Short mmCIF file of C-alpha atoms and ligand atoms in Angstrom, two decimals:
data_model
loop_
_atom_site.label_atom_id
_atom_site.label_comp_id
_atom_site.label_asym_id
_atom_site.label_seq_id
_atom_site.Cartn_x
_atom_site.Cartn_y
_atom_site.Cartn_z
CA UNK A 1 -30.86 25.01 26.73
CA UNK A 2 -28.08 25.79 29.35
CA UNK A 3 -25.18 23.62 29.23
CA UNK A 4 -26.09 22.18 32.65
CA UNK A 5 -29.49 21.09 31.25
CA UNK A 6 -27.85 19.06 28.48
CA UNK A 7 -28.72 15.37 28.37
CA UNK A 8 -25.73 13.28 29.17
CA UNK A 9 -25.72 10.82 26.26
CA UNK A 10 -24.17 7.71 24.72
CA UNK A 11 -24.77 7.25 20.96
CA UNK A 12 -25.23 3.79 19.54
CA UNK A 13 -24.01 4.10 16.04
CA UNK A 14 -23.70 1.70 13.12
CA UNK A 15 -25.21 0.53 9.83
CA UNK A 16 -28.68 -1.03 9.56
CA UNK A 17 -28.58 -4.46 11.02
CA UNK A 18 -25.62 -3.78 13.20
CA UNK A 19 -27.65 -4.40 16.42
CA UNK A 20 -28.14 -0.93 17.75
CA UNK A 21 -31.83 -1.62 18.64
CA UNK A 22 -30.99 -4.99 20.34
CA UNK A 23 -28.18 -3.50 22.38
CA UNK A 24 -30.10 -0.34 23.18
CA UNK A 25 -33.05 -2.28 24.55
CA UNK A 26 -30.82 -4.35 26.76
CA UNK A 27 -28.88 -1.31 28.09
CA UNK A 28 -32.15 0.39 28.65
CA UNK A 29 -33.29 -2.19 30.97
CA UNK A 30 -30.34 -1.63 33.34
CA UNK A 31 -30.92 1.01 36.06
CA UNK A 32 -29.16 4.33 35.24
CA UNK A 33 -29.65 3.92 31.43
CA UNK A 34 -32.51 5.21 29.42
CA UNK A 35 -32.88 4.02 25.80
CA UNK A 36 -34.53 5.98 23.05
CA UNK A 37 -34.71 4.75 19.54
CA UNK A 38 -35.73 7.17 16.85
CA UNK A 39 -37.05 4.39 14.51
CA UNK A 40 -39.12 2.95 17.36
CA UNK A 41 -40.66 6.41 18.04
CA UNK A 42 -41.46 6.72 14.28
CA UNK A 43 -43.11 3.27 14.19
CA UNK A 44 -45.64 4.21 16.92
CA UNK A 45 -47.16 6.82 14.60
CA UNK A 46 -50.55 6.09 13.07
CA UNK A 47 -49.94 5.96 9.38
CA UNK A 48 -53.27 7.78 8.74
CA UNK A 49 -52.05 10.76 10.64
CA UNK A 50 -50.33 13.71 8.99
CA UNK A 51 -46.92 12.97 10.61
CA UNK A 52 -47.44 9.25 10.22
CA UNK A 53 -47.90 9.68 6.45
CA UNK A 54 -44.61 11.69 6.13
CA UNK A 55 -42.67 9.17 8.14
CA UNK A 56 -44.14 6.27 6.16
CA UNK A 57 -43.33 7.99 2.86
CA UNK A 58 -39.62 8.18 3.76
CA UNK A 59 -39.06 5.04 5.77
CA UNK A 60 -40.73 2.77 3.30
CA UNK A 61 -38.20 3.95 0.66
CA UNK A 62 -35.32 3.48 3.08
CA UNK A 63 -34.65 7.23 3.17
CA UNK A 64 -34.26 9.60 6.05
CA UNK A 65 -37.24 11.65 7.43
CA UNK A 66 -36.34 15.34 7.11
CA UNK A 67 -33.97 16.58 9.76
CA UNK A 68 -36.19 19.42 11.19
CA UNK A 69 -39.20 17.10 11.62
CA UNK A 70 -36.98 14.35 13.12
CA UNK A 71 -35.32 16.68 15.69
CA UNK A 72 -38.67 18.28 16.58
CA UNK A 73 -40.24 14.82 17.31
CA UNK A 74 -37.17 13.66 19.18
CA UNK A 75 -37.27 16.81 21.29
CA UNK A 76 -40.90 16.29 22.13
CA UNK A 77 -40.44 12.68 23.06
CA UNK A 78 -37.55 13.26 25.34
CA UNK A 79 -39.36 16.20 26.99
CA UNK A 80 -42.43 13.74 27.53
CA UNK A 81 -40.22 11.13 29.04
CA UNK A 82 -38.65 13.69 31.31
CA UNK A 83 -42.00 15.10 32.51
CA UNK A 84 -43.24 11.64 33.16
CA UNK A 85 -40.07 10.99 35.16
CA UNK A 86 -39.36 7.90 33.04
CA UNK A 87 -36.06 9.50 32.07
CA UNK A 88 -34.18 11.23 34.95
CA UNK A 89 -31.81 13.74 33.42
CA UNK A 90 -29.73 13.92 36.60
CA UNK A 91 -29.20 10.26 37.13
CA UNK A 92 -29.75 8.44 33.77
CA UNK A 93 -27.35 8.14 30.91
CA UNK A 94 -29.45 8.70 27.76
CA UNK A 95 -28.77 5.92 25.19
CA UNK A 96 -29.69 7.15 21.73
CA UNK A 97 -30.04 4.70 18.80
CA UNK A 98 -30.59 5.71 15.24
CA UNK A 99 -30.21 9.52 15.98
CA UNK A 100 -28.36 11.67 14.89
CA UNK A 101 -28.35 10.25 11.45
CA UNK A 102 -26.90 13.13 9.48
CA UNK A 103 -24.28 15.71 10.16
CA UNK A 104 -27.05 18.34 10.19
CA UNK A 105 -28.95 16.46 12.87
CA UNK A 106 -25.72 16.08 14.95
CA UNK A 107 -25.34 19.90 14.73
CA UNK A 108 -28.94 20.56 15.72
CA UNK A 109 -28.66 18.22 18.65
CA UNK A 110 -25.44 19.85 20.07
CA UNK A 111 -27.52 22.39 21.96
CA UNK A 112 -29.41 19.55 23.79
CA UNK A 113 -26.89 16.71 24.35
CA UNK A 114 -23.45 16.19 25.73
CA UNK A 115 -22.09 13.20 23.89
CA UNK A 116 -19.87 11.27 26.44
CA UNK A 117 -19.23 8.30 24.13
CA UNK A 118 -20.05 7.12 20.62
CA UNK A 119 -20.25 3.28 20.44
CA UNK A 120 -19.63 2.40 16.80
CA UNK A 121 -20.95 -1.14 16.08
CA UNK A 122 -19.02 -2.32 13.11
CA UNK A 123 -19.75 -5.28 10.96
CA UNK A 124 -17.96 -5.86 7.60
CA UNK A 125 -19.82 -8.99 6.74
CA UNK A 126 -22.68 -7.64 4.49
CA UNK A 127 -24.29 -11.19 4.19
CA UNK A 128 -24.62 -11.39 7.97
CA UNK A 129 -26.26 -7.86 8.03
CA UNK A 130 -28.72 -8.86 5.34
CA UNK A 131 -29.59 -12.12 7.27
CA UNK A 132 -30.32 -10.03 10.38
CA UNK A 133 -32.43 -7.52 8.54
CA UNK A 134 -34.46 -10.35 6.82
CA UNK A 135 -34.93 -12.05 10.21
CA UNK A 136 -36.13 -8.75 11.81
CA UNK A 137 -38.44 -8.13 8.83
CA UNK A 138 -40.23 -11.42 9.39
CA UNK A 139 -40.38 -10.95 13.17
CA UNK A 140 -41.38 -7.38 13.47
CA UNK A 141 -43.27 -7.00 10.13
CA UNK A 142 -41.15 -4.05 9.08
CA UNK A 143 -41.70 -2.63 5.56
CA UNK A 144 -38.21 -1.17 5.39
CA UNK A 145 -36.35 -4.53 5.69
CA UNK A 146 -38.75 -6.68 3.66
CA UNK A 147 -37.41 -5.64 0.18
CA UNK A 148 -33.93 -6.09 -1.06
CA UNK A 149 -33.98 -2.72 -3.03
CA UNK A 150 -35.06 -0.92 0.20
CA UNK A 151 -32.37 -2.54 2.25
CA UNK A 152 -29.82 -1.53 -0.38
CA UNK A 153 -31.11 2.05 -0.32
CA UNK A 154 -30.80 2.15 3.44
CA UNK A 155 -27.13 1.19 3.14
CA UNK A 156 -26.54 3.83 0.55
CA UNK A 157 -28.10 6.51 2.77
CA UNK A 158 -26.12 5.25 5.76
CA UNK A 159 -22.91 5.54 3.77
CA UNK A 160 -23.62 8.98 2.28
CA UNK A 161 -25.61 10.74 5.05
CA UNK A 162 -25.02 8.91 8.37
CA UNK A 163 -21.28 7.97 8.30
CA UNK A 164 -20.25 11.68 8.18
CA UNK A 165 -21.77 12.05 11.71
CA UNK A 166 -18.67 10.34 13.00
CA UNK A 167 -16.55 13.36 11.86
CA UNK A 168 -18.74 15.55 13.92
CA UNK A 169 -17.43 14.15 17.14
CA UNK A 170 -13.88 14.10 18.47
CA UNK A 171 -12.09 10.81 17.57
CA UNK A 172 -11.31 10.32 21.24
CA UNK A 173 -14.99 9.82 21.97
CA UNK A 174 -15.56 7.03 19.47
CA UNK A 175 -15.24 3.42 20.48
CA UNK A 176 -15.38 0.65 17.91
CA UNK A 177 -17.22 -2.58 18.95
CA UNK A 178 -17.39 -5.73 16.77
CA UNK A 179 -21.01 -6.21 15.94
CA UNK A 180 -20.57 -9.91 15.10
CA UNK A 181 -21.29 -12.36 17.92
CA UNK A 182 -24.18 -13.25 20.13
CA UNK A 183 -26.03 -10.23 21.72
CA UNK A 184 -24.50 -11.22 25.06
CA UNK A 185 -20.95 -11.10 23.62
CA UNK A 186 -21.56 -7.74 21.93
CA UNK A 187 -23.13 -6.46 25.16
CA UNK A 188 -20.16 -7.46 27.24
CA UNK A 189 -17.80 -5.39 25.07
CA UNK A 190 -20.24 -2.36 25.15
CA UNK A 191 -20.45 -2.54 28.97
CA UNK A 192 -16.65 -2.45 29.25
CA UNK A 193 -16.98 0.99 27.63
CA UNK A 194 -20.05 2.46 29.12
CA UNK A 195 -19.73 1.37 32.77
CA UNK A 196 -16.69 3.69 33.38
CA UNK A 197 -18.63 6.44 31.67
CA UNK A 198 -21.58 5.88 33.95
CA UNK A 199 -19.29 5.80 37.06
CA UNK A 200 -17.59 9.05 36.06
CA UNK A 201 -20.80 10.95 35.52
CA UNK A 202 -23.23 9.51 37.91
CA UNK A 203 -21.26 8.36 40.90
CA UNK A 204 -24.34 7.35 42.83
CA UNK A 205 -26.46 5.79 40.10
CA UNK A 206 -28.61 2.98 41.47
P1 LIG B 1 -34.37 2.38 12.24
O1 LIG B 1 -35.39 1.55 13.00
O2 LIG B 1 -33.39 3.10 13.20
O3 LIG B 1 -33.72 1.58 11.29
O4 LIG B 1 -35.23 3.47 11.51
C1 LIG B 1 -36.14 3.12 10.54
C2 LIG B 1 -36.44 4.23 9.59
O5 LIG B 1 -36.94 5.43 10.35
C3 LIG B 1 -35.24 4.80 8.87
O6 LIG B 1 -34.98 4.09 7.61
C4 LIG B 1 -35.70 6.21 8.51
O7 LIG B 1 -36.64 6.29 7.45
C5 LIG B 1 -36.43 6.63 9.78
N1 LIG B 1 -35.46 7.13 10.77
C6 LIG B 1 -35.09 6.69 12.00
N2 LIG B 1 -34.26 7.46 12.60
C7 LIG B 1 -34.14 8.55 11.81
C8 LIG B 1 -33.40 9.79 11.86
N3 LIG B 1 -32.59 10.07 12.94
N4 LIG B 1 -33.55 10.67 10.86
C9 LIG B 1 -34.20 10.43 9.81
N5 LIG B 1 -34.98 9.28 9.65
C10 LIG B 1 -34.87 8.37 10.59
#
């Protein structure tokens, strides 16, 4: 992909339960932002299909779906959204949540995205994160957050495989945001960071 065709991107980064999905959905409802969650895409798959079975096999254990499959699915999804004109490459900031989730994914995505900012949602309070995941498991019927052992595995995977993604990007692109607080409070802090990025890159976004 030519550099000019790269998707101008904001990454929402953080541990399971940090609020990436909640914030991504809100941002995506604002004109000029397009939110894409990798986990949400995976959850649309029919578990009886070939791909659905693979995704279920990994996600129900709290593990990562293999990188090549993940990136291929992501590419197809973003291409479809572009063709349908739901995502407008020239005027929308792409807000990615849950991807890249390994250093290898970050490398594979370099030929498709320009990362303008990484929003690192930080929460040191593990009890609060567990509470959030449990609430979500009940509300959204999620297999991966229903069991304590799977939640713990998700955290191990985050620490070992996902945290190194932060080293892939220049430190100057990474902004830390406190994930504790109401969604509106966290959003306020995220907006302070992303609005200048939007203004700098899409001067006439509506
Ligand atoms: P999430 O909704 O982001 O917590 O993702 C739910 C599950 O989907 C994860 O535990 C993984 O099994 C899988 N998943 C989501 N995003 C990725 C990714 N970028 N790479 C590999 N697996 C992923």
